[in-house]
Amino acid sequence: MKRNALVMVVMMLLLVGAALVSAEPVHDREALFFRANEAYGAGRFQEAARAYEQLIGSGPAGGDVYYNLGNCYVKLHRLGMALLNYERARILIPRDADLAYNSSYAIKQTLDRITPERHSLDNAFFWTDSLTRPEAGMVFAVINILLWTLLLVRLWRRSEWSFYALLVCTAVWFVSGSALGWKWYGLAHDSKAVVIVDEAQVLAGPDSQDTLLFKLHDGAMAIRERREPGWELIRVSKDKRGWIRQDQLRAVRRTGESSEDGWKSLAGTER
């Protein structure tokens, strides 16, 4: 009996210790988040940007963190980095009015003002632009439950209204399921990138001695097609593409991080 009690006490102490250890990084992240907000409020935008970058580098971040970082870069007159982080924020908080306004403002300040091409399925499922991937999944789940409910109703009562309701629900189920699948694929294979230097030369090949095709400027948006060591083949329109140095642009999708990972504990506390 005494041995069992001792084992239970040791296990409880280990659990409490593990909880305290796991809570420590969260506390540190909270302190860093509020310190970054304080620096931004005091006009120390470079310091705030470094703190937000540190926060993002230490783990998954919510949309507000990317939004705040984008605001820092607007204040620092670095439009490419601002738009990059606004695009990352849009994945997590797509309906945020402040984000839409600030992003539109930053785009108007760019020299190129290029809007990346949209796939025909993006236009077909345009309504998913205002939903996060989990929200699109929730919509599909609700419709799926409704569909199965109507199927059960049809087993017990084959009325005319249930037949037409089932037809409509099946069509909606198919559309919402297709939209969810495309949303998932689009986020997993997002190839958008943003130019982050004042001026970038786009060449005919992956060599600094190749022919200059055109120039892009800070904040220009492009689609990455393929990569060579130190170079990226990009497309800005159907008839406008070329090679750019890899260090002159930054991909919107963060490597090794799920597009929907969000730091929910601090995502909406303060901007």
Coordinates of C-alpha atoms in Angstrom, one line a residue:
M1 CA 0.0 0.0 0.0
K2 CA 2.8 2.4 1.0
R3 CA 4.6 1.6 -2.2
N4 CA 1.5 2.3 -4.3
A5 CA 1.0 5.6 -2.6
L6 CA 4.6 6.6 -3.2
V7 CA 4.3 5.7 -6.9
M8 CA 1.2 7.9 -7.2
V9 CA 2.9 10.8 -5.5
V10 CA 5.9 10.5 -7.8
M11 CA 3.7 10.4 -10.9
M12 CA 1.7 13.4 -9.7
L13 CA 5.0 15.4 -9.2
L14 CA 6.2 14.4 -12.6
L15 CA 2.9 15.5 -14.2
V16 CA 3.0 18.8 -12.4
G17 CA 6.6 19.3 -13.4
A18 CA 5.9 18.6 -17.1
A19 CA 2.9 21.0 -17.0
L20 CA 5.2 23.7 -15.6
V21 CA 7.9 23.1 -18.2
S22 CA 5.4 23.2 -21.0
A23 CA 3.8 26.3 -19.7
E24 CA 7.1 28.2 -19.6
P25 CA 7.5 28.7 -23.4
V26 CA 3.9 29.9 -23.6
H27 CA 4.6 32.5 -20.9
D28 CA 7.7 33.5 -22.7
R29 CA 5.8 33.9 -26.0
E30 CA 3.1 36.0 -24.3
A31 CA 5.8 38.3 -22.9
L32 CA 7.5 38.6 -26.3
F33 CA 4.1 39.3 -28.0
F34 CA 3.2 42.1 -25.6
R35 CA 6.7 43.5 -25.7
A36 CA 6.5 43.6 -29.5
N37 CA 3.1 45.4 -29.3
E38 CA 4.6 47.9 -26.8
A39 CA 7.5 48.6 -29.1
Y40 CA 5.2 49.2 -32.0
G41 CA 3.0 51.5 -29.9
A42 CA 6.1 53.5 -28.9
G43 CA 7.2 53.9 -32.6
R44 CA 10.2 51.5 -32.3
F45 CA 9.1 49.6 -35.5
Q46 CA 12.5 47.9 -36.1
E47 CA 12.5 46.5 -32.6
A48 CA 8.9 45.4 -32.9
A49 CA 9.5 43.7 -36.2
R50 CA 12.4 41.7 -34.7
A51 CA 10.2 40.6 -31.8
Y52 CA 7.4 39.5 -34.1
E53 CA 9.9 37.6 -36.3
Q54 CA 11.3 35.9 -33.2
L55 CA 7.8 35.0 -32.2
I56 CA 7.1 33.5 -35.6
G57 CA 10.4 31.6 -35.6
S58 CA 9.7 30.1 -32.2
G59 CA 6.5 28.3 -33.2
P60 CA 3.2 28.6 -35.1
A61 CA 1.8 32.1 -35.1
G62 CA -1.7 33.4 -35.5
G63 CA -2.9 35.8 -38.2
D64 CA -2.7 38.9 -36.0
V65 CA 1.0 38.3 -35.5
Y66 CA 1.7 38.3 -39.2
Y67 CA -0.7 41.3 -39.6
N68 CA 1.2 43.3 -36.9
L69 CA 4.6 42.4 -38.6
G70 CA 3.2 43.6 -41.9
N71 CA 2.3 46.9 -40.3
C72 CA 5.8 47.2 -38.9
Y73 CA 7.3 46.8 -42.4
V74 CA 4.9 49.4 -43.8
K75 CA 6.2 51.9 -41.3
L76 CA 9.8 50.9 -42.2
H77 CA 9.0 51.4 -45.9
R78 CA 9.6 47.8 -46.8
L79 CA 6.6 47.1 -48.9
G80 CA 7.7 43.6 -50.1
M81 CA 8.0 42.3 -46.5
A82 CA 4.8 44.0 -45.6
L83 CA 2.8 42.4 -48.3
L84 CA 4.5 39.0 -47.7
N85 CA 3.2 39.0 -44.1
Y86 CA -0.2 40.4 -45.1
E87 CA -0.6 37.5 -47.5
R88 CA 0.4 35.0 -44.7
A89 CA -2.1 36.7 -42.4
R90 CA -4.8 36.5 -45.0
I91 CA -4.6 32.6 -44.8
L92 CA -5.5 32.7 -41.1
I93 CA -7.8 35.8 -40.9
P94 CA -9.3 36.1 -44.4
R95 CA -12.2 38.3 -43.4
D96 CA -10.3 40.9 -41.3
A97 CA -11.3 44.4 -42.5
D98 CA -8.1 46.1 -41.2
L99 CA -6.0 43.5 -43.0
A100 CA -7.9 44.1 -46.3
Y101 CA -7.5 47.9 -46.0
N102 CA -3.8 47.9 -45.0
S103 CA -2.9 45.4 -47.7
S104 CA -4.8 47.4 -50.3
Y105 CA -2.9 50.5 -49.2
A106 CA 0.5 48.8 -49.4
I107 CA -0.3 47.5 -52.9
K108 CA -1.1 51.0 -54.1
Q109 CA 2.4 52.1 -52.9
T110 CA 4.2 49.6 -55.1
L111 CA 5.6 50.5 -58.5
D112 CA 4.5 47.3 -60.3
R113 CA 1.0 46.6 -58.8
I114 CA 1.0 43.1 -60.2
T115 CA -1.9 40.8 -59.3
P116 CA -1.0 37.1 -59.6
E117 CA -3.1 35.0 -62.0
R118 CA -5.9 33.0 -60.5
H119 CA -6.7 29.4 -61.5
S120 CA -10.2 28.9 -63.0
L121 CA -11.1 26.8 -60.0
D122 CA -10.2 29.7 -57.7
N123 CA -12.8 31.8 -59.6
A124 CA -15.3 28.9 -59.5
F125 CA -14.9 28.5 -55.7
F126 CA -14.5 32.3 -55.0
W127 CA -16.5 32.1 -51.8
T128 CA -13.8 30.0 -50.2
D129 CA -11.5 33.1 -50.2
S130 CA -13.3 34.3 -47.2
L131 CA -13.0 31.0 -45.3
T132 CA -10.0 29.4 -43.6
R133 CA -9.4 25.8 -44.3
P134 CA -10.9 24.6 -41.0
E135 CA -14.0 26.7 -41.6
A136 CA -14.4 25.2 -45.1
G137 CA -14.1 21.8 -43.5
M138 CA -16.8 22.7 -40.9
V139 CA -19.2 23.8 -43.7
F140 CA -18.7 20.5 -45.5
A141 CA -19.2 18.5 -42.2
V142 CA -22.5 20.3 -41.5
I143 CA -23.7 19.6 -45.1
N144 CA -22.6 16.0 -44.7
I145 CA -24.6 15.6 -41.5
L146 CA -27.6 17.1 -43.2
L147 CA -27.2 14.8 -46.2
W148 CA -27.2 11.7 -44.0
T149 CA -30.1 13.0 -42.0
L150 CA -32.2 13.3 -45.2
L151 CA -31.1 9.8 -46.3
L152 CA -32.4 8.4 -43.0
V153 CA -35.7 10.4 -43.4
R154 CA -36.1 8.8 -46.9
L155 CA -35.8 5.4 -45.3
W156 CA -38.8 6.0 -43.1
R157 CA -40.8 8.4 -45.2
R158 CA -40.5 8.7 -48.9
S159 CA -42.3 12.1 -49.3
E160 CA -41.9 14.4 -52.3
W161 CA -40.3 17.2 -50.4
S162 CA -37.6 14.9 -48.9
F163 CA -36.8 13.7 -52.5
Y164 CA -36.2 17.2 -53.8
A165 CA -34.4 18.2 -50.6
L166 CA -32.1 15.3 -51.0
L167 CA -31.3 16.2 -54.6
V168 CA -30.4 19.8 -53.6
C169 CA -28.4 18.7 -50.6
T170 CA -26.5 16.2 -52.7
A171 CA -25.6 18.9 -55.2
V172 CA -24.5 21.2 -52.4
W173 CA -22.5 18.4 -50.8
F174 CA -20.6 17.8 -54.0
V175 CA -19.8 21.4 -54.5
S176 CA -18.7 22.0 -50.9
G177 CA -16.6 18.9 -50.9
S178 CA -14.9 19.9 -54.2
A179 CA -14.4 23.4 -52.8
L180 CA -12.8 22.0 -49.6
G181 CA -10.5 19.7 -51.7
W182 CA -9.4 22.6 -53.9
K183 CA -8.9 24.8 -50.8
W184 CA -6.7 22.1 -49.2
Y185 CA -4.7 21.6 -52.4
G186 CA -4.3 25.3 -53.1
L187 CA -2.9 26.0 -49.6
A188 CA -0.6 23.0 -49.7
H189 CA 0.8 24.0 -53.1
D190 CA 0.7 27.8 -52.9
S191 CA 3.4 29.1 -55.2
K192 CA 3.0 32.9 -54.7
A193 CA 6.0 34.9 -53.8
V194 CA 6.8 38.6 -53.2
V195 CA 9.8 40.6 -54.3
I196 CA 11.6 42.0 -51.2
V197 CA 14.3 44.1 -52.7
D198 CA 14.1 47.7 -54.2
E199 CA 14.8 46.4 -57.7
A200 CA 15.2 42.9 -59.1
Q201 CA 16.3 42.0 -62.6
V202 CA 14.4 39.2 -64.3
L203 CA 16.6 37.4 -66.8
A204 CA 16.2 35.0 -69.7
G205 CA 18.1 32.3 -67.8
P206 CA 19.5 31.3 -64.4
D207 CA 22.8 33.2 -64.9
S208 CA 23.7 36.8 -64.1
Q209 CA 25.1 37.2 -67.7
D210 CA 21.8 36.2 -69.4
T211 CA 19.6 38.8 -71.2
L212 CA 17.6 41.2 -69.1
L213 CA 13.9 40.7 -69.8
F214 CA 12.4 43.2 -67.4
K215 CA 12.6 44.5 -63.8
L216 CA 10.5 44.1 -60.8
H217 CA 10.3 46.3 -57.7
D218 CA 9.7 45.9 -54.0
G219 CA 6.3 44.4 -53.3
A220 CA 5.7 42.8 -56.8
M221 CA 3.8 39.6 -56.7
A222 CA 4.8 36.6 -58.8
I223 CA 4.2 32.8 -59.2
R224 CA 7.2 30.5 -58.6
E225 CA 7.4 27.8 -61.3
R226 CA 10.7 26.0 -60.7
R227 CA 14.0 26.3 -59.0
E228 CA 17.7 26.1 -59.9
P229 CA 20.5 26.6 -57.4
G230 CA 20.3 30.2 -56.4
W231 CA 17.6 31.1 -58.9
E232 CA 13.8 30.9 -59.3
L233 CA 11.8 30.8 -62.5
I234 CA 8.8 33.1 -61.9
R235 CA 5.7 34.1 -63.9
V236 CA 3.9 37.5 -63.5
S237 CA 1.5 37.0 -66.4
K238 CA 0.8 34.6 -69.2
D239 CA 3.4 36.2 -71.5
K240 CA 5.8 37.5 -68.8
R241 CA 8.2 35.2 -67.1
G242 CA 11.9 34.8 -66.3
W243 CA 14.6 34.0 -63.8
I244 CA 15.3 35.9 -60.6
R245 CA 17.8 35.5 -57.9
Q246 CA 16.4 33.4 -55.1
D247 CA 17.4 35.9 -52.4
Q248 CA 15.4 38.7 -54.0
L249 CA 12.0 37.2 -53.3
R250 CA 10.2 35.3 -50.5
A251 CA 7.6 32.6 -50.8
V252 CA 4.2 33.2 -49.1
R253 CA 3.9 29.6 -47.9
R254 CA 6.3 28.9 -45.1
T255 CA 8.4 25.8 -45.6
G256 CA 7.7 23.0 -43.1
E257 CA 4.7 24.8 -41.6
S258 CA 1.0 23.9 -42.1
S259 CA -0.8 26.8 -43.6
E260 CA -3.5 26.6 -41.0
D261 CA -1.3 26.3 -38.0
G262 CA -2.3 29.2 -35.7
W263 CA -1.2 30.4 -32.3
K264 CA -4.7 30.6 -31.0
S265 CA -3.8 31.6 -27.4
L266 CA -2.5 35.0 -28.5
A267 CA -3.9 35.4 -32.0
G268 CA -6.7 37.9 -31.1
T269 CA -5.6 39.4 -27.8
E270 CA -4.1 42.7 -29.0
R271 CA -2.9 44.4 -32.1

